[in-house]
Amino acid sequence: MIVGIFKKSKEIMIKNQWYVVYDAKKLKKNKVVGIKRLGENLVLWRNSDNSTGCIADKCCHRGASLSQGMVKDNHIQCPFHGLEFSTDGKCVLIPANGKNTKVPDTFFQRSYVTQEKHGFIWIFWGDAKEGLPEIPFFDNIDPKLHYADIENHWNMHYTRCIENQLDVLHLPFVHRTSIGKGNKVLINGPNTIINDKGFHVFIKNELDEGQKPLKPAEMPQPLPGQQHLEFIFPNLWQNYLTEKLLIFISFTPIDEENTLLFLRMYQNITNIPLLVQLLDWIMMRYNLVILNQDKRVVLKQLPKKSDINMDERLLMADQPIIKYRQIRQQMLDEVENKG
Ligand code: FES
Ligand SMILES: [Fe+2]
């Protein structure tokens, strides 16, 4: 009944992919939240049996917001006239018609398959309900690894937010007082290695002492455990600092102009509770300083959305951004061609 709905919707993100939409630990049993994700108003809830549902937040009866409703018998109940919907979007009860009256098939909400994994609630943003691919994630992140986390809202299209974290040139300028100290403005490569989920980026920034930067093909072979960036399509990123410390971000699109960053700092440096707390506190404050340095510049970029063809003069060092744009475009085209 809902096949083809995406053909009419405005293109903002790559369809038929898993997206992080919420922090799983914040969605307690019987909790209902209204969220905007991927340009849609959605109601997300957790039933008492721990299952979760995510359906359109506009009731098909007379347009009330289901996120003002409550969880009842593992369904979401509309606050206006009590219609109840299951996690697959079907209306299972119309109280005014009586419990012994069959609900007409026309009573349903658009729904998304949800899954809880890696401490997040994910939705599969597409029409399909079965035969879905695995949720993509970074192989090096052990589910038991400790992390501290923050959510950070950016008033910017998600493509610009992602590209900022793939940008290896900005460090000595935007972050001159933090991670970019040392004036290493000369960018060798970088070496961008494509894999089946996305790509790795190996960086070698240096002081400019008159030498020519290395071309990507001249870059040294990456060493095991070497610091690098890794990107997984459509929107997951990590800065692998060491085996014991890494930064993760999901760039979750809210709409065409807003992005929610779910940032985590994973660490395995210590497991002494007080030291863990102290390290989390210090590092997350430092991460916020760095994010705000980025934000100051990125939020003023024009246009607000990046694209494969746009009026920009890109450099060799922008290669990760070029690869991101190319692969993103391929994925968009593939979805378009499949119809
Ligand atoms: S508007 Fe939802 S039950 Fe009437
Ligand atoms: Fe930055």
Coordinates of C-alpha atoms in Angstrom, one line a residue, residues 2-339:
I2 CA 2.9 2.4 0.6
V3 CA 5.2 1.2 -2.1
G4 CA 6.6 4.1 -4.1
I5 CA 6.1 6.7 -1.5
F6 CA 9.6 7.9 -1.9
K7 CA 9.2 8.9 -5.5
K8 CA 7.0 11.8 -4.4
S9 CA 9.1 12.8 -1.4
K10 CA 11.8 15.4 -1.6
E11 CA 15.3 14.0 -1.9
I12 CA 17.3 14.7 1.1
M13 CA 19.2 11.5 2.0
I14 CA 20.1 8.1 0.5
K15 CA 17.2 5.8 0.7
N16 CA 17.1 2.2 1.7
Q17 CA 19.7 2.6 4.4
W18 CA 19.8 2.3 8.2
Y19 CA 20.0 5.5 10.2
V20 CA 20.6 6.2 13.8
V21 CA 17.6 8.1 15.1
Y22 CA 17.8 8.0 18.9
D23 CA 19.9 7.1 21.9
A24 CA 18.6 3.7 23.0
K25 CA 19.2 4.3 26.7
K26 CA 17.0 7.4 26.6
L27 CA 14.0 5.4 25.3
K28 CA 12.7 3.8 28.5
K29 CA 9.9 1.3 28.5
N30 CA 6.5 2.9 27.7
K31 CA 8.2 6.1 26.7
V32 CA 6.9 8.0 23.6
V33 CA 8.9 10.7 21.8
G34 CA 8.2 12.9 18.8
I35 CA 11.2 13.3 16.6
K36 CA 12.0 14.9 13.3
R37 CA 14.4 12.8 11.2
L38 CA 15.1 12.6 7.5
G39 CA 12.6 15.4 7.0
E40 CA 9.7 13.6 8.6
N41 CA 7.8 14.0 11.8
L42 CA 7.9 10.6 13.5
V43 CA 6.7 9.1 16.7
L44 CA 9.1 6.7 18.4
W45 CA 8.2 4.6 21.3
R46 CA 9.2 1.5 23.4
N47 CA 6.7 -1.1 24.4
S48 CA 6.6 -2.8 27.7
D49 CA 8.0 -5.9 26.0
N50 CA 11.0 -3.8 24.9
S51 CA 10.1 -3.7 21.3
T52 CA 10.2 -0.3 19.6
G53 CA 8.1 1.3 16.9
C54 CA 8.5 4.3 14.6
I55 CA 5.6 5.6 12.5
A56 CA 4.4 8.9 11.1
D57 CA 3.4 11.3 13.8
K58 CA 0.2 12.4 12.2
C59 CA -2.8 10.3 13.0
C60 CA -4.6 9.1 9.9
H61 CA -8.0 9.8 11.6
R62 CA -7.9 13.5 12.1
G63 CA -4.3 14.5 12.2
A64 CA -3.5 14.5 15.9
S65 CA 0.1 14.1 17.0
L66 CA 0.6 10.5 18.1
S67 CA 3.7 11.6 20.1
Q68 CA 1.2 13.2 22.6
G69 CA -0.3 9.7 23.1
M70 CA 0.7 6.8 25.2
V71 CA 1.8 3.2 25.0
K72 CA -1.1 0.7 25.6
D73 CA -0.9 -3.0 25.2
N74 CA 2.3 -2.7 23.1
H75 CA 0.6 -0.2 20.7
I76 CA 0.7 3.6 20.5
Q77 CA -2.7 5.1 21.4
C78 CA -3.7 8.4 19.7
P79 CA -4.4 11.1 22.4
F80 CA -7.5 12.4 20.5
H81 CA -9.9 9.6 20.0
G82 CA -7.9 6.6 21.1
L83 CA -7.1 4.8 17.8
E84 CA -4.3 2.3 18.5
F85 CA -1.5 1.5 16.1
S86 CA 1.0 -1.4 16.1
T87 CA 4.7 -1.1 15.3
D88 CA 4.0 -1.9 11.6
G89 CA 1.7 1.1 11.4
K90 CA -1.6 -0.8 11.2
C91 CA -4.5 0.5 13.2
V92 CA -5.6 -2.3 15.4
L93 CA -8.5 -0.6 17.3
I94 CA -11.0 2.1 16.7
P95 CA -12.7 2.5 20.1
A96 CA -15.7 4.4 18.7
N97 CA -16.5 1.4 16.5
G98 CA -16.2 -1.1 19.3
K99 CA -13.6 -3.8 19.8
N100 CA -15.5 -6.3 17.8
T101 CA -15.6 -4.2 14.6
K102 CA -12.9 -4.9 12.0
V103 CA -10.6 -2.0 11.4
P104 CA -10.8 -0.9 7.7
D105 CA -7.5 -1.4 5.8
T106 CA -7.3 2.3 5.0
F107 CA -6.5 3.0 8.6
F108 CA -2.7 2.8 8.8
Q109 CA 0.4 5.0 9.3
R110 CA 3.6 5.0 7.3
S111 CA 6.0 2.9 9.4
Y112 CA 9.7 2.1 9.5
V113 CA 11.4 -1.0 10.7
T114 CA 13.4 -0.3 13.9
Q115 CA 16.3 -2.1 15.4
E116 CA 18.3 -1.5 18.6
K117 CA 22.0 -2.0 18.2
H118 CA 25.3 -0.4 19.4
G119 CA 23.3 1.5 22.0
F120 CA 21.2 3.3 19.3
I121 CA 17.7 3.0 17.9
W122 CA 18.0 2.7 14.1
I123 CA 15.3 2.9 11.4
F124 CA 15.5 1.5 7.9
W125 CA 14.6 4.5 5.9
G126 CA 12.9 2.9 2.9
D127 CA 9.8 1.1 1.9
A128 CA 11.2 -2.4 2.5
K129 CA 10.2 -4.4 5.6
E130 CA 11.9 -7.7 5.0
G131 CA 15.2 -9.0 3.6
L132 CA 17.0 -5.9 5.0
P133 CA 20.7 -5.5 5.0
E134 CA 22.8 -5.6 8.2
I135 CA 23.2 -2.4 10.1
P136 CA 26.7 -1.2 9.1
F137 CA 29.2 -0.4 11.9
F138 CA 32.9 -0.1 12.5
D139 CA 34.6 -3.5 13.0
N140 CA 37.1 -2.2 15.5
I141 CA 34.4 -0.9 18.0
D142 CA 33.8 -3.6 20.5
P143 CA 30.2 -3.4 21.8
K144 CA 31.6 -3.6 25.4
L145 CA 34.0 -0.7 24.9
H146 CA 33.3 2.2 27.3
Y147 CA 32.1 5.5 25.8
A148 CA 31.0 9.0 26.8
D149 CA 28.5 10.7 24.6
I150 CA 26.9 14.0 23.6
E151 CA 24.2 15.1 21.1
N152 CA 24.9 18.2 19.2
H153 CA 22.5 20.0 16.9
W154 CA 23.9 21.8 13.8
N155 CA 21.7 24.2 11.7
M156 CA 23.3 22.9 8.5
H157 CA 22.7 20.2 5.8
Y158 CA 24.2 16.9 6.8
T159 CA 26.5 16.8 3.8
R160 CA 28.4 19.9 4.9
C161 CA 28.7 18.5 8.5
I162 CA 30.1 15.2 7.2
E163 CA 32.5 16.9 4.8
N164 CA 33.9 19.0 7.6
Q165 CA 35.0 15.8 9.4
L166 CA 36.6 14.6 6.1
D167 CA 38.4 17.9 5.6
V168 CA 42.1 17.4 6.4
L169 CA 43.1 21.0 5.5
H170 CA 41.2 22.9 8.1
L171 CA 43.1 21.7 11.2
P172 CA 45.8 24.4 11.4
F173 CA 43.3 27.2 10.8
V174 CA 40.0 26.3 12.5
H175 CA 41.8 24.4 15.3
R176 CA 44.9 26.5 15.6
T177 CA 44.5 26.6 19.4
S178 CA 43.5 22.9 19.9
I179 CA 44.1 19.8 17.7
G180 CA 45.6 21.9 14.9
K181 CA 48.5 23.5 16.8
G182 CA 51.9 23.4 15.0
N183 CA 51.1 25.1 11.7
K184 CA 51.2 21.9 9.7
V185 CA 49.5 23.5 6.7
L186 CA 51.1 21.3 4.0
I187 CA 48.9 18.3 3.2
N188 CA 50.5 15.2 1.8
G189 CA 48.0 12.9 -0.1
P190 CA 45.8 12.2 1.7
N191 CA 45.5 8.5 1.0
T192 CA 41.9 7.6 0.6
I193 CA 41.3 3.9 0.5
I194 CA 37.8 2.8 -0.7
N195 CA 36.3 -0.4 0.9
D196 CA 32.8 -2.0 0.6
K197 CA 31.3 0.2 3.3
G198 CA 33.0 3.5 2.6
F199 CA 36.6 4.5 2.9
H200 CA 39.6 5.1 5.1
V201 CA 41.7 8.3 5.0
F202 CA 45.3 8.4 6.0
I203 CA 46.8 11.8 6.7
K204 CA 50.3 13.2 6.8
N205 CA 50.3 17.0 7.5
E206 CA 53.6 18.8 7.7
L207 CA 55.2 22.2 8.2
D208 CA 55.8 23.8 4.9
E209 CA 59.5 24.0 4.5
G210 CA 59.5 24.4 0.8
Q211 CA 58.9 20.7 -0.1
K212 CA 56.2 19.6 -2.5
P213 CA 53.3 17.7 -1.0
L214 CA 53.2 14.0 -1.8
K215 CA 50.6 12.9 -4.2
P216 CA 48.1 10.3 -2.9
A217 CA 49.9 7.5 -4.9
E218 CA 53.2 8.5 -3.2
M219 CA 51.9 8.2 0.3
P220 CA 53.6 5.6 2.5
Q221 CA 51.7 2.4 3.1
P222 CA 49.5 2.7 6.2
L223 CA 50.9 1.0 9.3
P224 CA 48.8 -1.2 11.6
G225 CA 47.3 1.0 14.3
Q226 CA 48.1 4.2 12.5
Q227 CA 45.7 7.2 13.2
H228 CA 43.2 7.5 10.4
L229 CA 39.6 8.6 9.6
E230 CA 37.0 6.1 8.5
F231 CA 33.7 6.8 6.9
I232 CA 30.8 4.4 6.4
F233 CA 28.0 5.4 4.1
P234 CA 25.5 6.9 4.5
N235 CA 26.6 8.9 7.6
L236 CA 28.9 7.2 10.2
W237 CA 32.4 8.5 10.9
Q238 CA 35.3 7.7 13.2
N239 CA 38.6 9.3 14.0
Y240 CA 40.7 6.3 15.0
L241 CA 43.3 8.0 17.3
T242 CA 44.8 4.9 18.8
E243 CA 43.7 1.3 19.6
K244 CA 42.5 2.7 22.9
L245 CA 40.9 6.0 21.9
L246 CA 38.6 6.9 19.1
I247 CA 35.8 9.4 18.3
F248 CA 32.6 8.3 16.6
I249 CA 29.9 10.4 15.0
S250 CA 26.6 9.6 13.5
F251 CA 25.4 12.6 11.4
T252 CA 21.7 12.1 11.6
P253 CA 19.7 14.3 9.2
I254 CA 16.8 16.1 10.8
D255 CA 15.7 17.9 7.6
E256 CA 17.3 19.9 4.8
E257 CA 18.8 22.4 7.1
N258 CA 19.5 20.6 10.4
T259 CA 21.6 17.7 11.5
L260 CA 21.9 15.9 14.8
L261 CA 25.4 14.7 15.7
F262 CA 25.5 11.7 18.0
L263 CA 29.2 11.9 19.2
R264 CA 30.9 9.3 21.3
M265 CA 34.4 9.1 22.7
Y266 CA 35.3 5.4 23.1
Q267 CA 38.2 4.6 25.3
N268 CA 40.1 1.7 26.7
I269 CA 42.8 3.7 28.5
T270 CA 41.6 3.0 32.0
N271 CA 38.8 1.1 33.7
I272 CA 39.3 2.6 37.1
P273 CA 35.9 4.2 37.8
L274 CA 37.1 7.6 39.1
L275 CA 39.6 7.9 36.3
V276 CA 37.1 6.9 33.7
Q277 CA 34.8 9.7 34.9
L278 CA 37.5 12.3 35.0
L279 CA 38.8 11.3 31.5
D280 CA 35.2 11.4 30.1
W281 CA 34.6 14.8 31.7
I282 CA 37.9 16.3 30.4
M283 CA 37.7 14.7 26.9
M284 CA 34.1 15.5 26.2
R285 CA 34.7 19.2 27.2
Y286 CA 37.6 19.2 24.8
N287 CA 35.5 17.6 22.1
L288 CA 32.9 20.3 22.5
V289 CA 35.5 23.0 22.2
I290 CA 36.7 21.4 18.9
L291 CA 33.1 20.9 17.6
N292 CA 32.3 24.6 18.3
Q293 CA 35.4 25.7 16.4
D294 CA 34.2 23.6 13.5
K295 CA 30.6 24.8 13.8
R296 CA 31.6 28.5 13.7
V297 CA 32.9 28.1 10.2
V298 CA 30.7 25.3 8.8
L299 CA 27.4 27.0 9.7
K300 CA 28.3 30.0 7.5
Q301 CA 29.3 27.9 4.5
L302 CA 27.3 28.5 1.3
P303 CA 25.5 26.8 -0.3
K304 CA 24.2 24.9 2.8
K305 CA 24.1 21.6 0.9
S306 CA 27.0 20.1 -1.0
D307 CA 26.6 18.4 -4.3
I308 CA 28.6 16.5 -7.0
N309 CA 28.5 19.5 -9.3
M310 CA 28.9 22.8 -7.6
D311 CA 30.8 26.0 -8.0
E312 CA 33.8 25.2 -5.8
R313 CA 37.5 24.9 -6.7
L314 CA 38.7 21.7 -5.0
L315 CA 42.3 20.8 -4.2
M316 CA 44.2 17.5 -4.3
A317 CA 43.9 17.5 -0.5
D318 CA 40.1 17.6 -0.8
Q319 CA 40.2 14.1 -2.1
P320 CA 38.2 12.5 0.8
I321 CA 35.4 15.1 0.1
I322 CA 35.5 14.4 -3.6
K323 CA 35.2 10.6 -2.9
Y324 CA 32.4 11.2 -0.5
R325 CA 30.5 13.2 -3.1
Q326 CA 31.1 10.7 -5.9
I327 CA 30.1 7.7 -3.9
R328 CA 27.1 9.5 -2.5
Q329 CA 26.0 10.4 -6.0
Q330 CA 26.4 6.8 -7.2
M331 CA 24.2 5.6 -4.3
L332 CA 21.6 8.2 -5.1
D333 CA 21.6 7.3 -8.7
E334 CA 21.3 3.5 -7.9
V335 CA 18.2 4.2 -5.8
E336 CA 16.8 6.4 -8.6
N337 CA 17.4 3.8 -11.3
K338 CA 15.8 1.0 -9.3
G339 CA 12.8 3.3 -9.1

